[in-house]
Coordinates of C-alpha atoms and ligand atoms in Angstrom, one line a residue:
M1 CA 3.8 1.5 -16.1
L2 CA 5.9 4.2 -14.6
A3 CA 6.6 4.5 -10.8
A4 CA 9.2 5.3 -8.3
E5 CA 8.7 1.9 -6.5
C6 CA 8.2 -1.7 -7.5
A7 CA 8.2 -4.6 -5.1
P8 CA 10.4 -6.5 -4.6
L9 CA 13.1 -4.4 -6.3
A10 CA 12.5 -1.1 -4.5
K11 CA 9.9 -0.7 -1.8
V12 CA 9.0 1.9 0.8
G13 CA 5.3 1.4 1.0
G14 CA 2.1 0.2 -0.6
L15 CA 3.0 1.9 -3.9
A16 CA 5.6 -0.8 -4.4
D17 CA 3.2 -3.6 -3.7
V18 CA 0.8 -2.3 -6.3
V19 CA 3.4 -1.8 -9.0
G20 CA 4.8 -5.2 -8.3
A21 CA 1.5 -7.0 -8.4
L22 CA -1.0 -5.2 -10.7
P23 CA 1.1 -5.8 -13.8
K24 CA 1.1 -9.6 -13.2
A25 CA -2.7 -9.6 -13.1
L26 CA -2.8 -7.4 -16.3
A27 CA -0.4 -9.7 -18.1
N28 CA -2.7 -12.6 -17.3
L29 CA -5.5 -10.7 -19.0
G30 CA -3.2 -10.4 -22.1
V31 CA -1.9 -6.9 -21.7
D32 CA 1.7 -6.3 -22.9
I33 CA 2.8 -4.4 -19.9
R34 CA 6.3 -3.2 -19.1
I35 CA 7.6 -1.4 -16.1
A36 CA 10.1 1.5 -15.9
L37 CA 11.9 2.3 -12.6
P38 CA 14.9 4.2 -11.7
F39 CA 18.0 2.0 -11.1
Y40 CA 18.5 2.8 -7.4
G41 CA 21.8 1.9 -5.7
S42 CA 19.8 -0.4 -3.5
I43 CA 18.6 -2.7 -6.4
D44 CA 20.7 -5.9 -6.3
K45 CA 22.2 -6.1 -9.8
K46 CA 23.2 -9.7 -9.4
L47 CA 20.1 -11.0 -7.8
Y48 CA 17.9 -9.5 -10.4
K49 CA 20.4 -10.3 -13.3
C50 CA 20.2 -6.8 -14.6
K51 CA 21.5 -6.5 -18.2
I52 CA 22.6 -3.2 -19.9
I53 CA 20.6 -3.0 -23.2
K54 CA 21.5 0.5 -24.2
N55 CA 24.5 2.7 -23.2
S56 CA 24.7 6.4 -23.0
I57 CA 21.3 7.4 -24.3
K58 CA 21.4 11.2 -24.7
I59 CA 18.8 13.1 -22.8
S60 CA 20.1 16.7 -23.1
A61 CA 23.3 18.4 -24.0
G62 CA 26.0 16.5 -22.3
D63 CA 23.8 14.3 -20.1
A64 CA 23.1 10.7 -20.8
F65 CA 21.8 7.5 -19.0
S66 CA 22.0 3.8 -19.6
L67 CA 19.0 1.5 -20.0
C68 CA 19.1 -1.8 -18.2
L69 CA 16.6 -4.7 -18.2
T70 CA 15.5 -7.2 -15.8
Y71 CA 12.2 -9.1 -15.3
L72 CA 9.6 -8.9 -12.5
P73 CA 10.6 -12.0 -10.5
G74 CA 8.8 -15.1 -11.6
T75 CA 7.3 -13.4 -14.7
K76 CA 8.1 -12.4 -18.2
I77 CA 7.2 -8.8 -17.4
P78 CA 10.1 -6.5 -18.4
V79 CA 11.4 -4.0 -15.9
Y80 CA 13.4 -1.3 -17.5
L81 CA 15.8 0.4 -15.2
I82 CA 17.0 4.0 -15.8
K83 CA 20.7 4.2 -14.7
H84 CA 22.0 7.6 -13.9
K85 CA 24.1 9.2 -11.1
Y86 CA 20.8 10.7 -9.8
F87 CA 19.8 7.3 -8.6
A88 CA 23.2 5.9 -7.6
K89 CA 22.6 6.3 -3.9
K90 CA 20.5 3.6 -2.0
E91 CA 17.7 5.8 -0.9
I92 CA 14.6 5.9 -3.1
Y93 CA 13.7 9.4 -1.9
Q94 CA 16.1 12.1 -1.0
G95 CA 13.6 14.8 -0.3
G96 CA 12.9 18.4 -1.5
L97 CA 13.7 19.9 -4.8
K98 CA 16.4 17.2 -5.4
D99 CA 13.6 14.7 -5.9
L100 CA 11.8 17.0 -8.2
K101 CA 14.9 17.1 -10.5
R102 CA 15.5 13.3 -10.1
F103 CA 12.1 12.2 -11.0
A104 CA 11.6 14.7 -13.8
F105 CA 14.7 13.2 -15.2
F106 CA 13.3 9.7 -14.8
N107 CA 10.1 10.6 -16.6
Q108 CA 11.9 12.1 -19.6
A109 CA 14.4 9.2 -19.7
A110 CA 11.6 6.6 -19.5
L111 CA 9.9 8.1 -22.6
I112 CA 13.1 8.4 -24.5
S113 CA 13.9 4.8 -23.6
A114 CA 10.5 3.6 -25.0
Q115 CA 11.5 5.4 -28.3
A116 CA 15.0 3.9 -28.2
I117 CA 13.6 0.4 -28.1
N118 CA 10.7 1.3 -30.3
F119 CA 8.0 0.4 -27.9
K120 CA 5.0 2.5 -28.6
P121 CA 2.4 1.9 -25.8
N122 CA -1.3 2.6 -26.1
I123 CA -1.2 3.7 -22.5
I124 CA 1.2 5.1 -20.1
H125 CA 0.1 4.4 -16.6
A126 CA 1.8 6.9 -14.3
N127 CA 1.7 6.6 -10.4
D128 CA 1.7 9.3 -8.0
W129 CA 3.6 12.7 -8.2
H130 CA 7.0 11.2 -9.1
T131 CA 5.7 10.3 -12.6
A132 CA 3.1 13.0 -13.0
K133 CA 5.4 14.9 -15.4
T134 CA 4.9 12.3 -18.2
A135 CA 1.4 13.6 -19.1
E136 CA 2.9 17.1 -19.6
L137 CA 5.8 15.8 -21.6
L138 CA 3.3 13.9 -23.9
K139 CA 1.2 17.0 -24.2
N140 CA 4.2 19.0 -25.3
N141 CA 5.0 16.3 -27.7
I142 CA 8.7 16.1 -26.7
L143 CA 9.4 13.1 -29.0
E144 CA 7.9 14.4 -32.3
N145 CA 4.8 12.3 -32.6
F146 CA 6.3 9.1 -31.4
F147 CA 3.6 9.0 -28.7
K148 CA 0.9 10.5 -30.9
N149 CA -1.5 7.7 -30.1
T150 CA -0.5 7.1 -26.5
K151 CA -2.9 8.1 -23.7
T152 CA -2.1 8.7 -20.1
L153 CA -3.8 7.3 -17.0
F154 CA -2.6 8.9 -13.7
T155 CA -3.2 7.0 -10.4
I156 CA -3.2 8.8 -7.1
H157 CA -2.0 6.6 -4.4
N158 CA -1.8 9.3 -1.8
L159 CA -3.0 12.8 -2.3
A160 CA -1.1 13.9 0.8
S161 CA 2.2 13.5 -0.9
Q162 CA 2.1 16.0 -3.8
G163 CA 5.8 16.5 -4.5
P164 CA 7.7 19.8 -4.2
T165 CA 6.2 22.8 -5.9
D166 CA 8.4 24.3 -8.6
K167 CA 8.4 28.0 -10.0
S168 CA 5.1 27.5 -11.6
G169 CA 3.6 27.3 -8.2
K170 CA 1.8 24.0 -9.0
S171 CA 2.8 20.7 -7.5
P172 CA 3.6 17.8 -9.7
M173 CA 0.5 16.1 -8.3
A174 CA -1.7 18.9 -9.4
Q175 CA -0.1 18.9 -12.8
G176 CA -0.6 15.2 -13.2
I177 CA -4.3 15.6 -12.4
L178 CA -4.7 18.4 -14.9
N179 CA -2.7 16.9 -17.7
S180 CA -3.5 13.2 -17.7
N181 CA -6.3 11.9 -19.9
L182 CA -7.9 9.9 -17.1
I183 CA -7.2 9.8 -13.4
N184 CA -8.0 7.2 -10.8
T185 CA -7.4 6.6 -7.1
V186 CA -7.1 3.4 -5.2
S187 CA -10.5 3.0 -3.7
P188 CA -14.1 4.1 -4.5
T189 CA -14.5 5.8 -1.2
Y190 CA -11.3 7.7 -1.4
A191 CA -12.2 8.8 -4.9
R192 CA -15.3 10.4 -3.4
E193 CA -13.6 11.8 -0.3
I194 CA -10.9 13.6 -2.2
L195 CA -13.5 15.9 -3.7
T196 CA -14.2 17.3 -0.2
R197 CA -12.4 20.0 1.8
T198 CA -11.5 17.5 4.6
Y199 CA -9.7 15.1 2.3
G200 CA -8.9 17.1 -0.8
Q201 CA -5.5 18.3 0.6
G202 CA -5.9 21.6 -1.2
L203 CA -6.6 20.0 -4.6
G204 CA -10.3 19.5 -4.2
K205 CA -11.2 22.2 -6.7
I206 CA -8.9 20.8 -9.3
L207 CA -10.3 17.3 -8.8
I208 CA -13.9 18.5 -9.0
K209 CA -13.0 20.0 -12.3
R210 CA -12.0 16.6 -13.5
K211 CA -14.7 14.7 -11.7
K212 CA -16.1 13.0 -14.8
D213 CA -12.6 11.6 -15.6
L214 CA -11.9 10.5 -12.0
F215 CA -12.4 6.8 -11.0
G216 CA -11.9 4.7 -7.9
I217 CA -10.4 1.2 -8.3
L218 CA -9.6 -0.8 -5.2
N219 CA -6.1 -2.1 -4.8
G220 CA -5.6 -5.8 -4.5
I221 CA -2.7 -7.8 -2.8
D222 CA -0.4 -10.3 -4.3
T223 CA -2.0 -13.4 -3.1
D224 CA 1.0 -15.5 -4.0
I225 CA 3.3 -13.6 -1.7
F226 CA 0.7 -13.2 1.0
N227 CA -0.5 -16.8 1.3
P228 CA -0.4 -18.4 4.8
A229 CA -0.5 -21.8 3.2
T230 CA 2.7 -21.3 1.3
D231 CA 4.5 -18.4 3.0
N232 CA 8.2 -19.4 3.7
L233 CA 8.7 -16.3 5.9
I234 CA 6.5 -17.6 8.6
K235 CA 7.3 -20.4 11.1
H236 CA 4.2 -22.5 10.6
K237 CA 2.1 -22.5 7.4
F238 CA -1.6 -22.7 7.8
S239 CA -5.0 -22.4 6.0
I240 CA -8.7 -22.2 6.9
N241 CA -8.6 -25.9 7.5
S242 CA -5.7 -25.8 9.8
L243 CA -6.4 -22.5 11.7
P244 CA -5.1 -23.9 15.0
D245 CA -1.6 -23.8 13.4
K246 CA -2.0 -20.0 13.4
I247 CA -1.6 -20.2 17.3
K248 CA 1.9 -21.7 16.7
N249 CA 2.9 -18.6 14.8
K250 CA 1.6 -16.5 17.6
L251 CA 3.7 -18.4 20.2
A252 CA 6.7 -18.2 18.0
L253 CA 6.2 -14.4 17.6
Q254 CA 5.8 -13.9 21.3
K255 CA 9.0 -15.7 21.9
K256 CA 10.9 -13.8 19.2
L257 CA 9.7 -10.5 20.7
N258 CA 10.3 -11.4 24.3
L259 CA 6.6 -11.2 25.1
K260 CA 4.9 -13.5 27.6
Q261 CA 4.2 -16.7 25.7
D262 CA 0.5 -17.4 26.2
K263 CA -1.9 -18.5 23.5
N264 CA -4.9 -17.1 25.3
I265 CA -3.7 -13.4 25.5
P266 CA -5.0 -11.4 22.4
L267 CA -2.0 -10.1 20.5
I268 CA -2.7 -6.8 18.7
G269 CA -0.3 -6.0 15.7
M270 CA 0.4 -3.0 13.7
I271 CA 2.7 -2.6 10.7
T272 CA 3.0 0.8 9.4
R273 CA 4.9 3.9 8.5
L274 CA 4.9 6.0 11.6
Y275 CA 3.1 9.2 10.6
K276 CA 0.0 11.1 11.7
Q277 CA -1.9 9.7 8.6
K278 CA -1.6 6.3 10.2
G279 CA -3.3 7.4 13.5
I280 CA -0.2 6.7 15.5
N281 CA -0.9 9.7 17.8
L282 CA -4.2 8.0 18.9
V283 CA -2.4 4.7 19.5
I284 CA 0.3 6.2 21.7
K285 CA -2.4 8.0 23.7
I286 CA -4.6 5.0 24.4
L287 CA -1.8 2.4 24.9
P288 CA -1.5 2.8 28.7
A289 CA -5.2 2.4 29.1
L290 CA -5.4 -0.5 26.7
L291 CA -2.5 -2.4 28.3
K292 CA -4.4 -2.4 31.7
Q293 CA -6.3 -5.2 30.1
S294 CA -5.0 -8.6 29.4
C295 CA -3.6 -8.1 25.9
Q296 CA -0.3 -7.6 24.0
F297 CA 0.7 -5.1 21.4
V298 CA 3.5 -5.2 18.8
I299 CA 4.2 -2.4 16.3
L300 CA 6.7 -2.6 13.4
G301 CA 7.4 0.6 11.6
T302 CA 9.7 3.5 11.0
G303 CA 9.0 7.2 10.4
Q304 CA 8.6 10.3 12.5
K305 CA 11.2 10.4 15.2
N306 CA 9.0 11.5 18.1
Y307 CA 6.6 8.6 17.4
E308 CA 9.5 6.1 17.3
Q309 CA 10.8 7.4 20.6
N310 CA 7.3 7.4 22.2
L311 CA 6.8 3.8 21.1
K312 CA 10.2 2.7 22.4
H313 CA 9.5 4.4 25.6
L314 CA 6.1 2.5 26.0
A315 CA 7.7 -0.8 25.2
K316 CA 10.2 -0.1 28.1
I317 CA 7.4 0.6 30.6
Y318 CA 5.4 -2.5 29.5
P319 CA 8.1 -5.0 28.3
K320 CA 5.9 -8.1 28.8
Q321 CA 3.0 -6.7 26.9
T322 CA 4.5 -4.4 24.2
S323 CA 7.2 -4.6 21.6
A324 CA 8.2 -1.7 19.4
Q325 CA 10.2 -2.8 16.4
I326 CA 11.5 0.4 14.9
K327 CA 12.8 -0.9 11.6
F328 CA 11.8 -2.1 8.1
D329 CA 11.6 -5.9 8.2
E330 CA 9.7 -7.9 5.5
Q331 CA 10.0 -11.2 7.4
L332 CA 8.9 -9.9 10.7
A333 CA 6.1 -8.2 8.9
H334 CA 4.8 -11.6 7.6
Q335 CA 5.3 -13.1 11.0
I336 CA 3.2 -10.3 12.6
Y337 CA 0.4 -10.7 10.0
A338 CA 0.4 -14.4 10.8
G339 CA 0.9 -14.3 14.5
S340 CA -1.4 -11.6 15.7
D341 CA -5.1 -11.9 16.6
I342 CA -6.0 -8.3 15.8
F343 CA -4.5 -6.0 13.2
L344 CA -4.9 -2.3 14.1
M345 CA -5.1 0.4 11.3
P346 CA -6.7 3.6 12.8
S347 CA -5.6 5.8 9.8
L348 CA -6.8 9.3 9.8
F349 CA -7.3 8.9 6.1
E350 CA -6.3 5.9 3.9
P351 CA -6.4 5.9 0.1
C352 CA -6.7 2.1 0.1
G353 CA -4.5 0.4 2.6
L354 CA -3.0 -3.0 2.1
G355 CA -2.2 -4.0 5.7
Q356 CA -5.9 -4.8 6.5
M357 CA -6.2 -7.0 3.5
I358 CA -3.1 -8.9 4.2
A359 CA -4.1 -9.3 7.8
M360 CA -7.5 -10.8 6.8
R361 CA -5.8 -13.2 4.6
Y362 CA -3.8 -14.5 7.5
G363 CA -6.9 -14.8 9.7
T364 CA -6.1 -11.7 11.7
V365 CA -9.1 -9.6 12.5
P366 CA -8.7 -5.9 11.5
I367 CA -9.9 -2.9 13.5
V368 CA -9.9 0.2 11.3
H369 CA -11.1 3.7 11.1
A370 CA -14.0 3.7 8.5
T371 CA -12.3 5.8 5.9
G372 CA -11.2 5.5 2.3
G373 CA -10.2 1.9 1.3
L374 CA -10.5 0.8 4.9
A375 CA -14.2 1.3 4.8
D376 CA -14.4 -0.4 1.3
T377 CA -12.6 -3.5 2.5
V378 CA -13.6 -4.3 6.1
T379 CA -17.2 -5.3 6.8
P380 CA -17.8 -4.3 10.4
L381 CA -19.5 -6.4 13.0
Q382 CA -21.2 -3.4 14.5
K383 CA -23.8 -1.1 13.2
G384 CA -23.8 2.6 14.3
G385 CA -20.9 2.0 16.6
R386 CA -22.8 -0.7 18.5
E387 CA -21.9 -4.3 18.3
I388 CA -24.4 -6.6 16.7
L389 CA -24.2 -10.1 17.9
P390 CA -25.7 -12.9 15.9
P391 CA -29.0 -14.4 17.3
D392 CA -28.5 -17.3 19.7
K393 CA -30.4 -19.5 17.4
G394 CA -29.6 -19.8 13.7
G395 CA -25.9 -19.9 14.3
L396 CA -23.2 -17.8 12.7
R397 CA -23.9 -18.5 9.1
G398 CA -25.6 -15.2 8.6
V399 CA -22.5 -13.2 9.9
S400 CA -20.7 -11.6 7.0
A401 CA -18.5 -9.3 9.1
T402 CA -14.6 -9.5 8.8
G403 CA -13.7 -6.9 11.5
F404 CA -14.5 -3.8 13.4
T405 CA -14.7 -0.2 12.4
F406 CA -15.0 3.2 14.1
K407 CA -16.3 6.3 12.5
K408 CA -15.0 9.3 14.5
H409 CA -11.3 9.6 14.6
R410 CA -11.0 10.0 18.4
T411 CA -9.2 8.1 21.2
T412 CA -12.5 7.4 22.9
E413 CA -13.9 5.7 19.7
L414 CA -10.8 3.7 19.2
I415 CA -10.6 2.4 22.7
K416 CA -14.3 1.6 22.6
T417 CA -13.9 -0.4 19.5
L418 CA -10.8 -2.2 20.8
N419 CA -12.8 -3.1 23.9
Q420 CA -15.7 -4.5 21.8
A421 CA -13.2 -6.6 19.9
L422 CA -11.4 -7.9 23.0
H423 CA -14.8 -8.6 24.6
I424 CA -15.8 -10.9 21.7
Y425 CA -12.3 -12.4 21.5
Y426 CA -12.8 -13.5 25.1
Q427 CA -16.4 -14.2 25.4
N428 CA -17.5 -15.5 22.0
P429 CA -14.7 -17.6 20.5
R430 CA -17.1 -19.1 17.9
L431 CA -18.0 -15.6 16.6
W432 CA -14.3 -14.7 16.6
H433 CA -13.5 -17.8 14.6
Q434 CA -16.2 -16.8 12.1
L435 CA -14.7 -13.3 11.7
Q436 CA -11.4 -15.0 10.9
I437 CA -12.8 -17.4 8.4
N438 CA -14.8 -14.6 6.6
G439 CA -11.6 -12.6 6.3
M440 CA -9.6 -15.5 5.0
K441 CA -12.3 -16.3 2.4
K442 CA -12.5 -12.7 1.1
D443 CA -11.0 -12.3 -2.4
S444 CA -8.5 -9.5 -2.2
S445 CA -6.6 -10.7 -5.2
W446 CA -5.9 -8.3 -8.1
N447 CA -8.2 -10.3 -10.5
N448 CA -11.3 -8.1 -10.2
S449 CA -9.5 -4.8 -10.0
A450 CA -7.1 -5.6 -13.0
R451 CA -10.3 -6.1 -15.1
K452 CA -11.4 -2.7 -14.0
Y453 CA -8.0 -1.2 -15.0
L454 CA -8.2 -3.0 -18.3
K455 CA -11.6 -1.4 -18.9
L456 CA -10.2 2.1 -18.2
Y457 CA -7.3 1.4 -20.5
K458 CA -9.7 0.3 -23.3
K459 CA -11.9 3.4 -22.7
L460 CA -8.7 5.6 -22.9
A461 CA -7.4 4.0 -26.0
K462 CA -10.5 5.3 -27.8
I463 CA -10.2 8.9 -26.6
N464 CA -8.7 11.4 -28.9
I465 CA -6.1 13.5 -27.3
A466 CA -7.3 17.1 -27.3
Ligands
ADP501 P1 1.3 3.0 2.8 O1 1.4 2.7 1.3 O2 0.6 4.3 3.1 O3 2.6 2.8 3.4 P2 -0.2 0.5 2.9 O4 -1.0 -0.2 3.9 O5 -0.9 0.7 1.6 O6 0.3 1.8 3.4 O7 1.0 -0.4 2.5 C1 2.1 -0.6 3.4 C2 2.9 -1.8 3.0 O8 4.2 -1.7 3.5 C3 2.4 -3.1 3.5 O9 2.8 -4.1 2.6 C4 3.1 -3.3 4.8 O10 3.2 -4.6 5.3 C5 4.5 -2.7 4.5 N1 5.2 -2.1 5.6 C6 5.1 -0.9 6.2 N2 5.9 -0.7 7.1 C7 6.7 -1.8 7.2 C8 7.9 -2.2 7.9 N3 8.4 -1.4 8.9 N4 8.5 -3.4 7.7 C9 7.9 -4.2 6.7 N5 6.9 -3.9 6.0 C10 6.3 -2.7 6.2

């Protein structure tokens, strides 16, 4: 498994969560899976007990790297770390052509490392543009038949980030799509969407060419890390049977964020990178209108500077109702998942999205744009944009909904959906409670999806490389 990120060692976003969790589920199914990752300056050598296993492995004339080993915490899954000055700085990404060079180096070094320790995998599973080069390297047989029987699976986590284009005029993402034996993306809906002009990010045609080799497998979440019953990062642990304890987390969160402490005011949370993809522009536009109602809003995230400034500004205007936490903070993230009533994820597009699944596990009701993985994971209470209330008689047993969705990516739709949710929160607590329970009962673990990956691996292992 090759990737630029792997939680908890090196994380920027959802890619890290996937690479930190899927291997565990695959190992449980009997797969001998090993991860390769650049040894970034930010990875804590002591904490992860990183050992050098091979020094100065030659990569080209004069250039060499060291190979270190640690294990995915709590598992026996090896994580091989490629140590070279390219990765000495703390940042995972440095931007531009520099990254093209750094990650091309990583790909080559990872393959050479496998040979150096005589590990001949059936499959190399590459993730996103940073590791797209492996397929080409294998095709060009850089290691004289060592990988003769090795096949490649390329997972697209986000088609929007294709990597810098080199002299060939093709992005690493495009090359990965063309050169890998099979391709998948992280939800069935996104796998269909990317074949269209709207979502194809300019690669629609290439993807259509490979349509029969393209699959959609939903991401899962690490249900050991994201478990309200055992989570040490939250103030009060809770489960379906002790849902009132969730309120204690809300009060603690309100206090921590200097919001008015009131268990009855609905608290809307967001945890996200601050980019247009995540629908932040819509949120900034509707906030003044939304905050006219009795509700509170907290956002945790970093990203585009103008969004950061807008959010800080709004928090200044509405200090009792709004908190803008412009930073990356794992603990606060858990506390927001646990303490919010509503989790907002109005992404313009979303390959899979993890936030909504984590939120549901913590009894926080998601409101999402019905796109990509958001559409695949949130069962809406409304049909055709109109809320469907359960019949007065017959109770709530028939309600399978876990949240709210909206179809058109517009401020009017977002505010309408938020109002529907707030209305039910205030007027129909029993129904609200049912939404929470349904979300908490939903199986978002990796078990099902890991089986689907294994099926793809098996399918691949039988393919002859052309
Ligand atoms: P993406 O991969 O596009 O960033 P996902 O929803 O798939 O979006 O995954 C985002 C992951 O990163 C989630 O685990 C979320 O909780 C976490 N995250 C995002 N921003 C922050 C932040 N500022 N602090 C802590 N965790 C964050």
